[in-house]
Amino acid sequence: MCGRYAASRRPEDLVGLFEVEKWEPEETLAPDWNVAPTKSVHAVLERPLKDAADRRPVRQLRTLRWGLVPSWAKSPEGAAKMINARAETVHEKPSYRRAFESRRCLLPADGYYEWVTGERERELEERGLRKRTRKQPYFVTPADGSVMALAGLYEFWRDPKLPPDHPAAWWVTCTVLTTAAETEPFAGAGAGGAGAGDEPGPRSLAEIHPRMPLVLPPDRWSVWLDPSRTDPEELRSLLTPPAPGSLRAYPVSTAVSDVRRNGPELLTELAAPEESTLF
């Protein structure tokens, strides 16, 4: 799944990287090393500019809220539960089907976090010696240091309690697509697994979590963003994970588990998991 990620790149850099044509500097977000559901996030999307005579789709860098609210929803209360959409069924689910056809986006990220319960912790839980298992967070990121473009969908929701001209009358929300996690060893996995040296740890993304966010390589960005591409089968052909070995994972401080913590130190790679008995 994808329940937390880091997004620290400057909008100016994203504009060039994603060949953005339209960006409003007042929508700039501060770097965020602990992006959690319901937070505002940067997204790259294509749609005609509001009130423009030229109705061609324009690639834009916009600020959306993470947690999709379907246009037909009576309230936004379920947004925090709709942060992910399964790539295998997104074309048929009522909450995502229409957005999948014409409202697709990319969410730029440094990488995402996932938490692992080690064998020792599970043993203690099964024996009744641990009521709440301790989990080790891992950071998954491109091995070459490039931006991670998460495949997403976005939707518009009108708040019926507010007048049409109210600045908060329209919500623009998004969700991240997920797929089955890779079973192949990730980049940098030594004999002991993730992280430095021979310390124990997961050797593949599937050992961290059975699901992962869908990461799209640059050669798929244009087709994915193009709202004129509406054929479900063509779009579904894009929903394949990146090449094996293109991602790496390493343990990070448990401080990231607190959504109030934020800063580049959250991405610092640990030489070993904080719990020596984790694996």
mmCIF file with all atom_site columns, N, CA, C and O in Angstrom, residues 57-79:
data_model
loop_
_atom_site.group_PDB
_atom_site.id
_atom_site.type_symbol
_atom_site.label_atom_id
_atom_site.label_alt_id
_atom_site.label_comp_id
_atom_site.label_asym_id
_atom_site.label_entity_id
_atom_site.label_seq_id
_atom_site.pdbx_PDB_ins_code
_atom_site.Cartn_x
_atom_site.Cartn_y
_atom_site.Cartn_z
_atom_site.occupancy
_atom_site.B_iso_or_equiv
_atom_site.pdbx_formal_charge
_atom_site.auth_seq_id
_atom_site.auth_comp_id
_atom_site.auth_asym_id
_atom_site.auth_atom_id
_atom_site.pdbx_PDB_model_num
ATOM 1  N N  . PRO A 1 57 ? -5.887  20.362 -23.581 1.00 0.00 ? 57 PRO A N  1
ATOM 2  C CA . PRO A 1 57 ? -5.339  20.015 -22.265 1.00 0.00 ? 57 PRO A CA 1
ATOM 3  C C  . PRO A 1 57 ? -3.966  20.638 -22.058 1.00 0.00 ? 57 PRO A C  1
ATOM 4  O O  . PRO A 1 57 ? -3.126  20.625 -22.958 1.00 0.00 ? 57 PRO A O  1
ATOM 5  N N  . VAL A 1 58 ? -3.750  21.204 -20.910 1.00 0.00 ? 58 VAL A N  1
ATOM 6  C CA . VAL A 1 58 ? -2.490  21.851 -20.557 1.00 0.00 ? 58 VAL A CA 1
ATOM 7  C C  . VAL A 1 58 ? -1.892  21.123 -19.355 1.00 0.00 ? 58 VAL A C  1
ATOM 8  O O  . VAL A 1 58 ? -2.595  20.867 -18.365 1.00 0.00 ? 58 VAL A O  1
ATOM 9  N N  . ARG A 1 59 ? -0.620  20.793 -19.451 1.00 0.00 ? 59 ARG A N  1
ATOM 10 C CA . ARG A 1 59 ? 0.031   20.106 -18.327 1.00 0.00 ? 59 ARG A CA 1
ATOM 11 C C  . ARG A 1 59 ? 0.278   21.107 -17.208 1.00 0.00 ? 59 ARG A C  1
ATOM 12 O O  . ARG A 1 59 ? 0.932   22.133 -17.397 1.00 0.00 ? 59 ARG A O  1
ATOM 13 N N  . GLN A 1 60 ? -0.233  20.783 -16.020 1.00 0.00 ? 60 GLN A N  1
ATOM 14 C CA . GLN A 1 60 ? -0.184  21.701 -14.895 1.00 0.00 ? 60 GLN A CA 1
ATOM 15 C C  . GLN A 1 60 ? 0.378   21.023 -13.647 1.00 0.00 ? 60 GLN A C  1
ATOM 16 O O  . GLN A 1 60 ? 0.279   19.811 -13.481 1.00 0.00 ? 60 GLN A O  1
ATOM 17 N N  . LEU A 1 61 ? 0.972   21.844 -12.784 1.00 0.00 ? 61 LEU A N  1
ATOM 18 C CA . LEU A 1 61 ? 1.369   21.407 -11.452 1.00 0.00 ? 61 LEU A CA 1
ATOM 19 C C  . LEU A 1 61 ? 0.351   22.003 -10.498 1.00 0.00 ? 61 LEU A C  1
ATOM 20 O O  . LEU A 1 61 ? 0.270   23.223 -10.344 1.00 0.00 ? 61 LEU A O  1
ATOM 21 N N  . ARG A 1 62 ? -0.442  21.142 -9.866  1.00 0.00 ? 62 ARG A N  1
ATOM 22 C CA . ARG A 1 62 ? -1.530  21.605 -9.017  1.00 0.00 ? 62 ARG A CA 1
ATOM 23 C C  . ARG A 1 62 ? -1.363  21.083 -7.591  1.00 0.00 ? 62 ARG A C  1
ATOM 24 O O  . ARG A 1 62 ? -0.611  20.144 -7.332  1.00 0.00 ? 62 ARG A O  1
ATOM 25 N N  . THR A 1 63 ? -2.088  21.696 -6.675  1.00 0.00 ? 63 THR A N  1
ATOM 26 C CA . THR A 1 63 ? -2.112  21.248 -5.292  1.00 0.00 ? 63 THR A CA 1
ATOM 27 C C  . THR A 1 63 ? -3.437  20.553 -5.025  1.00 0.00 ? 63 THR A C  1
ATOM 28 O O  . THR A 1 63 ? -4.507  21.163 -5.184  1.00 0.00 ? 63 THR A O  1
ATOM 29 N N  . LEU A 1 64 ? -3.376  19.278 -4.651  1.00 0.00 ? 64 LEU A N  1
ATOM 30 C CA . LEU A 1 64 ? -4.559  18.481 -4.374  1.00 0.00 ? 64 LEU A CA 1
ATOM 31 C C  . LEU A 1 64 ? -4.525  17.989 -2.929  1.00 0.00 ? 64 LEU A C  1
ATOM 32 O O  . LEU A 1 64 ? -3.500  18.075 -2.259  1.00 0.00 ? 64 LEU A O  1
ATOM 33 N N  . ARG A 1 65 ? -5.654  17.457 -2.487  1.00 0.00 ? 65 ARG A N  1
ATOM 34 C CA . ARG A 1 65 ? -5.723  16.870 -1.146  1.00 0.00 ? 65 ARG A CA 1
ATOM 35 C C  . ARG A 1 65 ? -5.702  15.354 -1.275  1.00 0.00 ? 65 ARG A C  1
ATOM 36 O O  . ARG A 1 65 ? -6.457  14.773 -2.053  1.00 0.00 ? 65 ARG A O  1
ATOM 37 N N  . TRP A 1 66 ? -4.807  14.720 -0.496  1.00 0.00 ? 66 TRP A N  1
ATOM 38 C CA . TRP A 1 66 ? -4.661  13.262 -0.600  1.00 0.00 ? 66 TRP A CA 1
ATOM 39 C C  . TRP A 1 66 ? -5.781  12.556 0.158   1.00 0.00 ? 66 TRP A C  1
ATOM 40 O O  . TRP A 1 66 ? -5.900  12.672 1.368   1.00 0.00 ? 66 TRP A O  1
ATOM 41 N N  . GLY A 1 67 ? -6.587  11.797 -0.581  1.00 0.00 ? 67 GLY A N  1
ATOM 42 C CA . GLY A 1 67 ? -7.748  11.090 -0.033  1.00 0.00 ? 67 GLY A CA 1
ATOM 43 C C  . GLY A 1 67 ? -8.930  11.415 -0.921  1.00 0.00 ? 67 GLY A C  1
ATOM 44 O O  . GLY A 1 67 ? -9.546  12.472 -0.777  1.00 0.00 ? 67 GLY A O  1
ATOM 45 N N  . LEU A 1 68 ? -9.230  10.545 -1.879  1.00 0.00 ? 68 LEU A N  1
ATOM 46 C CA . LEU A 1 68 ? -10.201 10.870 -2.919  1.00 0.00 ? 68 LEU A CA 1
ATOM 47 C C  . LEU A 1 68 ? -11.637 10.905 -2.404  1.00 0.00 ? 68 LEU A C  1
ATOM 48 O O  . LEU A 1 68 ? -12.086 10.017 -1.667  1.00 0.00 ? 68 LEU A O  1
ATOM 49 N N  . VAL A 1 69 ? -12.361 11.953 -2.828  1.00 0.00 ? 69 VAL A N  1
ATOM 50 C CA . VAL A 1 69 ? -13.787 12.081 -2.554  1.00 0.00 ? 69 VAL A CA 1
ATOM 51 C C  . VAL A 1 69 ? -14.514 12.005 -3.891  1.00 0.00 ? 69 VAL A C  1
ATOM 52 O O  . VAL A 1 69 ? -14.368 12.904 -4.720  1.00 0.00 ? 69 VAL A O  1
ATOM 53 N N  . PRO A 1 70 ? -15.276 10.943 -4.153  1.00 0.00 ? 70 PRO A N  1
ATOM 54 C CA . PRO A 1 70 ? -15.996 10.841 -5.429  1.00 0.00 ? 70 PRO A CA 1
ATOM 55 C C  . PRO A 1 70 ? -16.948 12.019 -5.628  1.00 0.00 ? 70 PRO A C  1
ATOM 56 O O  . PRO A 1 70 ? -17.456 12.580 -4.649  1.00 0.00 ? 70 PRO A O  1
ATOM 57 N N  . SER A 1 71 ? -17.170 12.388 -6.860  1.00 0.00 ? 71 SER A N  1
ATOM 58 C CA . SER A 1 71 ? -18.027 13.543 -7.150  1.00 0.00 ? 71 SER A CA 1
ATOM 59 C C  . SER A 1 71 ? -19.439 13.356 -6.624  1.00 0.00 ? 71 SER A C  1
ATOM 60 O O  . SER A 1 71 ? -20.121 14.331 -6.309  1.00 0.00 ? 71 SER A O  1
ATOM 61 N N  . TRP A 1 72 ? -19.896 12.107 -6.505  1.00 0.00 ? 72 TRP A N  1
ATOM 62 C CA . TRP A 1 72 ? -21.256 11.829 -6.067  1.00 0.00 ? 72 TRP A CA 1
ATOM 63 C C  . TRP A 1 72 ? -21.383 11.645 -4.555  1.00 0.00 ? 72 TRP A C  1
ATOM 64 O O  . TRP A 1 72 ? -22.483 11.416 -4.032  1.00 0.00 ? 72 TRP A O  1
ATOM 65 N N  . ALA A 1 73 ? -20.265 11.734 -3.832  1.00 0.00 ? 73 ALA A N  1
ATOM 66 C CA . ALA A 1 73 ? -20.298 11.532 -2.380  1.00 0.00 ? 73 ALA A CA 1
ATOM 67 C C  . ALA A 1 73 ? -21.125 12.626 -1.704  1.00 0.00 ? 73 ALA A C  1
ATOM 68 O O  . ALA A 1 73 ? -21.091 13.787 -2.107  1.00 0.00 ? 73 ALA A O  1
ATOM 69 N N  . LYS A 1 74 ? -21.864 12.257 -0.671  1.00 0.00 ? 74 LYS A N  1
ATOM 70 C CA . LYS A 1 74 ? -22.665 13.227 0.069   1.00 0.00 ? 74 LYS A CA 1
ATOM 71 C C  . LYS A 1 74 ? -21.817 14.068 1.017   1.00 0.00 ? 74 LYS A C  1
ATOM 72 O O  . LYS A 1 74 ? -22.191 15.185 1.368   1.00 0.00 ? 74 LYS A O  1
ATOM 73 N N  . SER A 1 75 ? -20.679 13.512 1.427   1.00 0.00 ? 75 SER A N  1
ATOM 74 C CA . SER A 1 75 ? -19.776 14.244 2.315   1.00 0.00 ? 75 SER A CA 1
ATOM 75 C C  . SER A 1 75 ? -18.358 13.737 2.079   1.00 0.00 ? 75 SER A C  1
ATOM 76 O O  . SER A 1 75 ? -18.159 12.675 1.486   1.00 0.00 ? 75 SER A O  1
ATOM 77 N N  . PRO A 1 76 ? -17.368 14.483 2.566   1.00 0.00 ? 76 PRO A N  1
ATOM 78 C CA . PRO A 1 76 ? -15.966 14.059 2.370   1.00 0.00 ? 76 PRO A CA 1
ATOM 79 C C  . PRO A 1 76 ? -15.436 13.191 3.499   1.00 0.00 ? 76 PRO A C  1
ATOM 80 O O  . PRO A 1 76 ? -14.235 12.970 3.593   1.00 0.00 ? 76 PRO A O  1
ATOM 81 N N  . GLU A 1 77 ? -16.303 12.676 4.338   1.00 0.00 ? 77 GLU A N  1
ATOM 82 C CA . GLU A 1 77 ? -15.865 11.979 5.542   1.00 0.00 ? 77 GLU A CA 1
ATOM 83 C C  . GLU A 1 77 ? -15.011 10.742 5.265   1.00 0.00 ? 77 GLU A C  1
ATOM 84 O O  . GLU A 1 77 ? -14.175 10.369 6.067   1.00 0.00 ? 77 GLU A O  1
ATOM 85 N N  . GLY A 1 78 ? -15.228 10.082 4.130   1.00 0.00 ? 78 GLY A N  1
ATOM 86 C CA . GLY A 1 78 ? -14.474 8.861  3.863   1.00 0.00 ? 78 GLY A CA 1
ATOM 87 C C  . GLY A 1 78 ? -13.160 9.071  3.141   1.00 0.00 ? 78 GLY A C  1
ATOM 88 O O  . GLY A 1 78 ? -12.495 8.100  2.761   1.00 0.00 ? 78 GLY A O  1
ATOM 89 N N  . ALA A 1 79 ? -12.745 10.329 2.965   1.00 0.00 ? 79 ALA A N  1
ATOM 90 C CA . ALA A 1 79 ? -11.549 10.622 2.169   1.00 0.00 ? 79 ALA A CA 1
ATOM 91 C C  . ALA A 1 79 ? -10.294 9.943  2.709   1.00 0.00 ? 79 ALA A C  1
ATOM 92 O O  . ALA A 1 79 ? -9.467  9.438  1.955   1.00 0.00 ? 79 ALA A O  1
#
